Coordinates of N, CA and C in Angstrom, one line a residue:
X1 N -3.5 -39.3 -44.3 CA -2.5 -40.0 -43.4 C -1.2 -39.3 -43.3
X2 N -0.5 -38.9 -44.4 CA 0.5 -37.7 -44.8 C 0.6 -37.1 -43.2
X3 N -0.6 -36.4 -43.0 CA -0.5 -35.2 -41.8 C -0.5 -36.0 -40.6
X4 N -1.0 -36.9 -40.4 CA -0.7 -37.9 -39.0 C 0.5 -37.9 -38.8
X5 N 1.2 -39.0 -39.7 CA 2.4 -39.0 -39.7 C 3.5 -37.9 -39.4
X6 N 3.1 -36.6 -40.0 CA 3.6 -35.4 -39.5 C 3.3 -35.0 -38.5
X7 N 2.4 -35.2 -37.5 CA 1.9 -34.7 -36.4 C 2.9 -36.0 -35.1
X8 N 2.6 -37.0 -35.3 CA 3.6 -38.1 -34.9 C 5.0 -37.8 -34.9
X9 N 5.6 -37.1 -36.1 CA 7.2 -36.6 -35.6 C 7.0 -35.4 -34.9
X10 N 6.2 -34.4 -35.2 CA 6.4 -33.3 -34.3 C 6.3 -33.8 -33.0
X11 N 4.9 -34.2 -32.3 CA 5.1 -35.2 -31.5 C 6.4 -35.8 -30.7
X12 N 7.7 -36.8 -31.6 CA 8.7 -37.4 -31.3 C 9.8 -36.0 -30.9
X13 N 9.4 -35.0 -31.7 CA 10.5 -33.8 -31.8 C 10.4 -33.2 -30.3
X14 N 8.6 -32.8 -30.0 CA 8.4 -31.8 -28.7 C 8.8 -33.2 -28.0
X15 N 8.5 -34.6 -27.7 CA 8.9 -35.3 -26.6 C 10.2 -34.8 -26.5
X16 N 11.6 -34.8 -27.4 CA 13.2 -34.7 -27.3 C 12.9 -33.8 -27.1
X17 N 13.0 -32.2 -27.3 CA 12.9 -30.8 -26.4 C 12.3 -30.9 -25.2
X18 N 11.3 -31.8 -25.0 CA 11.1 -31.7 -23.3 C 12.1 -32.5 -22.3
X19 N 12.5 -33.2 -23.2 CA 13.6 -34.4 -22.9 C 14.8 -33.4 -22.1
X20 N 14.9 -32.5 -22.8 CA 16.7 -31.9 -22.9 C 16.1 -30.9 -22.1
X21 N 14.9 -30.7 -21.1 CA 14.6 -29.3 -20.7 C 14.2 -28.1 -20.7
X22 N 13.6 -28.2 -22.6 CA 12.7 -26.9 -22.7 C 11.2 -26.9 -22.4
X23 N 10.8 -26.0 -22.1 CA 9.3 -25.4 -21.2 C 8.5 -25.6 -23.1
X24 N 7.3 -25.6 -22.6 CA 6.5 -26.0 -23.7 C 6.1 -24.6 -24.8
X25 N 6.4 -23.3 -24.3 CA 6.7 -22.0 -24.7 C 8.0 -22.4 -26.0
X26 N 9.0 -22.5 -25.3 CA 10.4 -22.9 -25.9 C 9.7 -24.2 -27.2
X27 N 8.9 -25.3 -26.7 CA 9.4 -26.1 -27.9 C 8.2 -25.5 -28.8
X28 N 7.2 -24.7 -28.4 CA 6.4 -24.9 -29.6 C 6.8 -23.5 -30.5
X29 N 7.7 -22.6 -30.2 CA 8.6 -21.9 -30.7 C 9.4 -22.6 -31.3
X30 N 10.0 -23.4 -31.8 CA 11.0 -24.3 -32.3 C 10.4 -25.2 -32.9
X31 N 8.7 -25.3 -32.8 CA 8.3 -26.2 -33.9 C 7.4 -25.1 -34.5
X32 N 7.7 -24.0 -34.4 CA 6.3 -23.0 -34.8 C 5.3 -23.4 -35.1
X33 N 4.9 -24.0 -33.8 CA 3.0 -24.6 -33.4 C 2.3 -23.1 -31.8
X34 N 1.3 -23.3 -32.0 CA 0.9 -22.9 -30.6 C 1.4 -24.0 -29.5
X35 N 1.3 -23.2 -28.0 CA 1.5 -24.0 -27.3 C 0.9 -24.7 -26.7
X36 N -0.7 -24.4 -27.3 CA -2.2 -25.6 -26.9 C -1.7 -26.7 -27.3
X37 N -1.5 -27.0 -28.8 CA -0.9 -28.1 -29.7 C 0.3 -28.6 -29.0
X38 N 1.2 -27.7 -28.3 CA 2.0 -28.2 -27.7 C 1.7 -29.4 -26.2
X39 N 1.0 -28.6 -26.0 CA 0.3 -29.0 -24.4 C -0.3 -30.3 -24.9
X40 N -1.0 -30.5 -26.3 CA -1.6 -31.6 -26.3 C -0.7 -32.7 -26.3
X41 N 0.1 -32.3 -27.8 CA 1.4 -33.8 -27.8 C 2.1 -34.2 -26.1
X42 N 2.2 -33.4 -26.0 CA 2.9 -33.8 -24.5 C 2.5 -34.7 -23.2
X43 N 1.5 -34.6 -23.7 CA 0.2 -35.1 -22.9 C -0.8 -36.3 -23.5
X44 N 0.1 -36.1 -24.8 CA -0.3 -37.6 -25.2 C -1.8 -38.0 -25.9
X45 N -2.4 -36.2 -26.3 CA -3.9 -36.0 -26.3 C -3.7 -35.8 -28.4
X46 N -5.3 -35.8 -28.2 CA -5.2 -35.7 -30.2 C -4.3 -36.2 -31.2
X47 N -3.5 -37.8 -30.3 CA -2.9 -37.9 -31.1 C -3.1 -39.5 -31.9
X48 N -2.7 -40.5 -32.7 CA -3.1 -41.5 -33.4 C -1.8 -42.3 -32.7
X49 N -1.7 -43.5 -31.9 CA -0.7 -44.0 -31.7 C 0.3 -44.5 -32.8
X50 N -0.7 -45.0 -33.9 CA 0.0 -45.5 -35.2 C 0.5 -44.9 -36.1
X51 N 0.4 -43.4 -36.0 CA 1.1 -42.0 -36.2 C 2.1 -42.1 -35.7
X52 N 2.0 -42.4 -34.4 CA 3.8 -42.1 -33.6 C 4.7 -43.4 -34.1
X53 N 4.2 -44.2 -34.0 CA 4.6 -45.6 -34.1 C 5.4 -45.5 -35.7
X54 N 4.7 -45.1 -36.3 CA 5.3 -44.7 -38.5 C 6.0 -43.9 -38.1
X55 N 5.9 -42.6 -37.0 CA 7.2 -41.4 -37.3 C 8.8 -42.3 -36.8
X56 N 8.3 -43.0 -35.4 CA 9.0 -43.8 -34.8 C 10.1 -44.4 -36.1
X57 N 9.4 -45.2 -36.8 CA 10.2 -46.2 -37.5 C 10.6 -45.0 -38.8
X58 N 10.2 -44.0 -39.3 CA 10.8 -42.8 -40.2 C 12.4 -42.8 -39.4
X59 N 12.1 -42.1 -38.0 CA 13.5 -41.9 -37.6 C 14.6 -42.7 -37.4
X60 N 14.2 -43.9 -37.6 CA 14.9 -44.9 -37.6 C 15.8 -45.2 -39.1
X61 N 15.2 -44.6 -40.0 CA 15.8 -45.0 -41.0 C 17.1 -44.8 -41.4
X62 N 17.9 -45.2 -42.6 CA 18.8 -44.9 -42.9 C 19.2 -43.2 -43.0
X63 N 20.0 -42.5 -42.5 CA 19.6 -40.6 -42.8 C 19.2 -40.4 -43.7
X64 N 19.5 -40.7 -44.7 CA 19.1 -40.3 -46.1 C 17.6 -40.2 -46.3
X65 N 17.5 -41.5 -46.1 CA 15.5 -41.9 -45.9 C 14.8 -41.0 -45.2
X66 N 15.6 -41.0 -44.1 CA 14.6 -40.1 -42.7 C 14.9 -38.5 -43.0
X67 N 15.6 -37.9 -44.3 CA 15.6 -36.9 -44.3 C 14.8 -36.6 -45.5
X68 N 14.9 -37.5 -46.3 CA 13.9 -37.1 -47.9 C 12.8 -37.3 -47.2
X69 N 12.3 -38.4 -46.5 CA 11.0 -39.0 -46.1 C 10.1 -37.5 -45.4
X70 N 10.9 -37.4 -44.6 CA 10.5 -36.2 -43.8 C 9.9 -35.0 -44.3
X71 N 10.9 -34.7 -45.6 CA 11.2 -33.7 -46.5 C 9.7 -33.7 -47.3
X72 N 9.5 -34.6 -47.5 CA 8.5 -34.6 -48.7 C 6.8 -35.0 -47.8
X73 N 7.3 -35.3 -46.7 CA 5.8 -35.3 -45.6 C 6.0 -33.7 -45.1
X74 N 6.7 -33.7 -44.7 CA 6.3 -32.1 -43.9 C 6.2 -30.6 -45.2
X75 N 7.0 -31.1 -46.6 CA 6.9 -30.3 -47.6 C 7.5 -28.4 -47.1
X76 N 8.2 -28.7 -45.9 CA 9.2 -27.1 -45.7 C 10.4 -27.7 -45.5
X77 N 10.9 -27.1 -46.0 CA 12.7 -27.5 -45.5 C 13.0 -26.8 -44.0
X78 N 12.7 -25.7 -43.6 CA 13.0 -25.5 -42.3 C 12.4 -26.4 -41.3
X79 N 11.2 -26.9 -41.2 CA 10.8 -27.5 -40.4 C 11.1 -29.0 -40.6
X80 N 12.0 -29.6 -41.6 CA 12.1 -30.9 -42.3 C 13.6 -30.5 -41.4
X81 N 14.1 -29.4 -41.2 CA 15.6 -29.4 -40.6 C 15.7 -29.7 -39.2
X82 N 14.4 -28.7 -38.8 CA 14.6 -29.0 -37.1 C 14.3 -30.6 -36.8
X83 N 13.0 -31.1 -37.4 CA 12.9 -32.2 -36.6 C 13.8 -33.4 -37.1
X84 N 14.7 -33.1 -38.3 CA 15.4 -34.3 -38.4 C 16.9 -34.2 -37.5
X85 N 17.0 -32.6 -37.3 CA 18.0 -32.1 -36.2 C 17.9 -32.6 -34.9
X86 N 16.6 -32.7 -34.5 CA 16.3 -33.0 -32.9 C 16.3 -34.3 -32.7
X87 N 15.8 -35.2 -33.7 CA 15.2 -36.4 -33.6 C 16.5 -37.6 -34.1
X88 N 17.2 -37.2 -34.7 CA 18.3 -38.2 -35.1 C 19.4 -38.4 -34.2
X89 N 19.9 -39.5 -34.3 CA 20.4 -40.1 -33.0 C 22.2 -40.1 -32.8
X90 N 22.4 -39.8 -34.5 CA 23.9 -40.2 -34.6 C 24.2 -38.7 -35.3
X91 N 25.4 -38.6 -34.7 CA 26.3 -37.1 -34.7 C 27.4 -37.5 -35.9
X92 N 27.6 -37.0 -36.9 CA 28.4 -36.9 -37.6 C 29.3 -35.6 -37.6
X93 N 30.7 -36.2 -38.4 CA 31.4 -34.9 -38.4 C 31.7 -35.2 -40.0
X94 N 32.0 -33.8 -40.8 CA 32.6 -34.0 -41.9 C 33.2 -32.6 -42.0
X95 N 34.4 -34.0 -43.1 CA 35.8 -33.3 -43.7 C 36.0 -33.1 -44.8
X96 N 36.3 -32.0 -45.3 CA 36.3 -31.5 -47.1 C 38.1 -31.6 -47.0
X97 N 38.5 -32.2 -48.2 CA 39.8 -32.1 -48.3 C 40.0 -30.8 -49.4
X98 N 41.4 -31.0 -49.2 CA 41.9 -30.2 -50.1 C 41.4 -29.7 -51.6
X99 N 41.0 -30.9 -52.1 CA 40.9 -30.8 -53.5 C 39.5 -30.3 -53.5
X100 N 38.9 -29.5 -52.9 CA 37.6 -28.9 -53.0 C 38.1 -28.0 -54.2
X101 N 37.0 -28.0 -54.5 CA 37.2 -26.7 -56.4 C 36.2 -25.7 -55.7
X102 N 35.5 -25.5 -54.6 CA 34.2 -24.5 -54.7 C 33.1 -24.1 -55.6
X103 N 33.2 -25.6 -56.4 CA 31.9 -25.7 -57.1 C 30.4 -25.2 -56.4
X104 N 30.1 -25.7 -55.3 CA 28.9 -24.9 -54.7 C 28.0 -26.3 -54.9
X105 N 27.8 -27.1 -55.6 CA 27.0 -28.4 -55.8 C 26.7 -28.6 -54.1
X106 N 28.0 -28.9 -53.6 CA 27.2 -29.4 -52.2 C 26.5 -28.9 -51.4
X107 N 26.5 -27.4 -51.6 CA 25.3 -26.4 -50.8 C 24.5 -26.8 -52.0
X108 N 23.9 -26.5 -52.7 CA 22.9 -26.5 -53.3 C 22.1 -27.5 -52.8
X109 N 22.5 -29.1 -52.7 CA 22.0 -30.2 -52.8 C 22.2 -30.3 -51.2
X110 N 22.4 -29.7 -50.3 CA 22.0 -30.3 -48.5 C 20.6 -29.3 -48.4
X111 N 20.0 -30.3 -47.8 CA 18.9 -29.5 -47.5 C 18.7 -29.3 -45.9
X112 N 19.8 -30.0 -45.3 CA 20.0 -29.2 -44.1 C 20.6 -28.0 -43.8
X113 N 21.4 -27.7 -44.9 CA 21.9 -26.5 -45.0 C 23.1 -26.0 -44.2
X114 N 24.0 -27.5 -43.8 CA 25.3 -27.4 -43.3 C 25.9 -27.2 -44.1
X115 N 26.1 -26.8 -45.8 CA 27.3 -26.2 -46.1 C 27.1 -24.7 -46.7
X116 N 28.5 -24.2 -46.8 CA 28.0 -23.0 -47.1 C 29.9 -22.6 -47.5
X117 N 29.9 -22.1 -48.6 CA 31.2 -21.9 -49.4 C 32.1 -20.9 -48.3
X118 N 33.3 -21.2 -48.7 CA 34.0 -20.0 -48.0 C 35.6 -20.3 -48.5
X119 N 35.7 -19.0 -48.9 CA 37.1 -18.9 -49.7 C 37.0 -20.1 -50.9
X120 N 36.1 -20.3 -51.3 CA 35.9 -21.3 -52.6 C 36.2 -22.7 -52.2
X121 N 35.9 -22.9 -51.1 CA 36.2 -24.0 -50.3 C 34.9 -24.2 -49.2
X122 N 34.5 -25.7 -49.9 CA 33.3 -26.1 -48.9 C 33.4 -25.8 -47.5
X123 N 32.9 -25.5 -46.4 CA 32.7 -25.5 -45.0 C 31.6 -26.5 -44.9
X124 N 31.5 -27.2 -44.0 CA 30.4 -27.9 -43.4 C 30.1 -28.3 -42.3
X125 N 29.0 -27.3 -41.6 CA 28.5 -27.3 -40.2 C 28.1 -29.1 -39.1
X126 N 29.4 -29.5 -39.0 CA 28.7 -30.9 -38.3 C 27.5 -31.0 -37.4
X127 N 27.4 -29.8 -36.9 CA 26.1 -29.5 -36.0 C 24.6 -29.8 -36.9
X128 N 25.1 -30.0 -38.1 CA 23.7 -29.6 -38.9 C 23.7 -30.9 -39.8
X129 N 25.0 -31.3 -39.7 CA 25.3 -32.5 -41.4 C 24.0 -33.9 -40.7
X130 N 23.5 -34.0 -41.4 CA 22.4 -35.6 -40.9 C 23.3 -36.9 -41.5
X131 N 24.4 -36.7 -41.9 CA 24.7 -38.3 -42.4 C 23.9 -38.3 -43.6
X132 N 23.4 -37.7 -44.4 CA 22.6 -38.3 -45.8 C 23.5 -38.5 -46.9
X133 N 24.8 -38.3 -46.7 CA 25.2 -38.9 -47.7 C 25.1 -37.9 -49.0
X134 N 24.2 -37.3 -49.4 CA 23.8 -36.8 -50.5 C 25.1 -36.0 -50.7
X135 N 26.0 -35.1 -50.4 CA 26.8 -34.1 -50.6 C 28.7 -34.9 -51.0
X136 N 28.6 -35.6 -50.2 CA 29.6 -36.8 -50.8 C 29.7 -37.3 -52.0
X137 N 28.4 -38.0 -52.2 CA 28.0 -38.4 -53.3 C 28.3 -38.2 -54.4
X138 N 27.9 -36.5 -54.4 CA 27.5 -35.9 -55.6 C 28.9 -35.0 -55.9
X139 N 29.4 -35.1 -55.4 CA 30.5 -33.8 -54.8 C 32.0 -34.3 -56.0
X140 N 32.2 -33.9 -57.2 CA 32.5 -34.3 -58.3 C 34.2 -34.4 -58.5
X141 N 34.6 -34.3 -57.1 CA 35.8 -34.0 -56.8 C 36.5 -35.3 -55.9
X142 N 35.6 -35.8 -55.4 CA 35.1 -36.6 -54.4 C 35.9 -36.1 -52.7
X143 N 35.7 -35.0 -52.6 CA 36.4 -34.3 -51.4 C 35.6 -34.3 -50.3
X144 N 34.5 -34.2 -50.4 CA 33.7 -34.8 -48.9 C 33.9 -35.9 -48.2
X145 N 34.1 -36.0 -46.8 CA 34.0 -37.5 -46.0 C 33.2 -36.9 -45.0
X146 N 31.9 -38.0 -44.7 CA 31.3 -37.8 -43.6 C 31.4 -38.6 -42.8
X147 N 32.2 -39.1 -41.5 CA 32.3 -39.6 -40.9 C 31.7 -40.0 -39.5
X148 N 30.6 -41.4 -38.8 CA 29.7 -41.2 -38.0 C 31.3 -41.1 -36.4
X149 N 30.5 -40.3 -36.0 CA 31.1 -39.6 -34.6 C 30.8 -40.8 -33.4
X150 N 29.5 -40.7 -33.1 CA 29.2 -41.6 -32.2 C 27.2 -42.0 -32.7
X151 N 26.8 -42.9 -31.4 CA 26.0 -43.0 -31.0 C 24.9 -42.8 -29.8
X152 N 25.3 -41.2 -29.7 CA 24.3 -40.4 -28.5 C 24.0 -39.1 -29.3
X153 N 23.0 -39.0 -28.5 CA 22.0 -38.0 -29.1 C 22.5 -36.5 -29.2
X154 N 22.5 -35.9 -30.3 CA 23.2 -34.5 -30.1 C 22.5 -33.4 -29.0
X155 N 22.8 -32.6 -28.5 CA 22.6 -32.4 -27.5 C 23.0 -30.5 -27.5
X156 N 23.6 -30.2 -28.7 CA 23.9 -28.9 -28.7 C 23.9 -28.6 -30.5
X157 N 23.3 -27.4 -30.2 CA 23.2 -27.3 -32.2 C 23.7 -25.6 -32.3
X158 N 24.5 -25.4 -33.3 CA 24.4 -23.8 -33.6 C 23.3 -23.1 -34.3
X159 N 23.4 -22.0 -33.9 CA 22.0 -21.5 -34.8 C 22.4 -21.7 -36.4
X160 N 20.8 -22.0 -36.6 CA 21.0 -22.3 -38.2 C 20.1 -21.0 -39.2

């Protein structure tokens, strides 16, 4: 059942890249599938409705959920990045204050891979942050704020 459910977000993922106007070349490069497999989701073939319907309610979750959840069905972190990148709904921005020490904990622990040290001072890619909360959390200084931005669908990502 594991792989249904994984085939149901990719699914939800190629639907949003066809959404925003990429050719089925483009999304199955971006899900690193062929683009038969592509051709099929798109078209609504080989797939389990109650597959889509459990990824459906995954994406729905709290970020945190919809990013471990993901994390531990699809078992890659790259491909656990893209489709929680494509598929989630709310854009966050976040702010490291001053009191960052450059401990590095909060890269270690994103597994989207929005932070990344500089000058001993957290950076954190909003294009990438999912809202999980995890880096705040843990962040022993308490210098992270992640703040939700809105509610429309992100629309522009940097390379990651």
């Amino acid at each position: 059942m594991p792989k249904h459910i994984v085939s149901g977000l990719k699914y939800l993922t190629a639907v949003e890249l066809r959404k925003r106007g990429l050719c089925q070349r483009e999304i199955a490069q971006e899900l690193e599938m062929d683009r038969s497999t592509v051709s099929h989701y798109l078209n609504g073939r080989n797939l389990s409705w109650n597959s889509i319907e459990i990824a459906q309610v995954i994406t729905e979750l709290c970020p945190r959920d919809f990013l471990l959840l993901t994390n531990s069905l699809v078992k890659d972190t790259e491909k656990t990045r893209t489709i929680v990148n494509i598929c989630q709904t709310t854009h966050y921005q976040a702010v490291v204050k001053e009191t960052c020490i450059g401990c590095g904990m909060c890269v270690d622990l994103c597994l989207m891979k929005a932070v990344i040290l500089d000058d001993l001072k957290a950076q954190i890619d909003s294009n990438w942050c999912c809202g999980c909360l995890i880096c705040m959390e843990r962040c022993p200084t308490k210098s992270i704020e992640i703040l939700e931005v809105n509610n429309d669908r992100k629309h522009e990502r940097s390379p990651g």
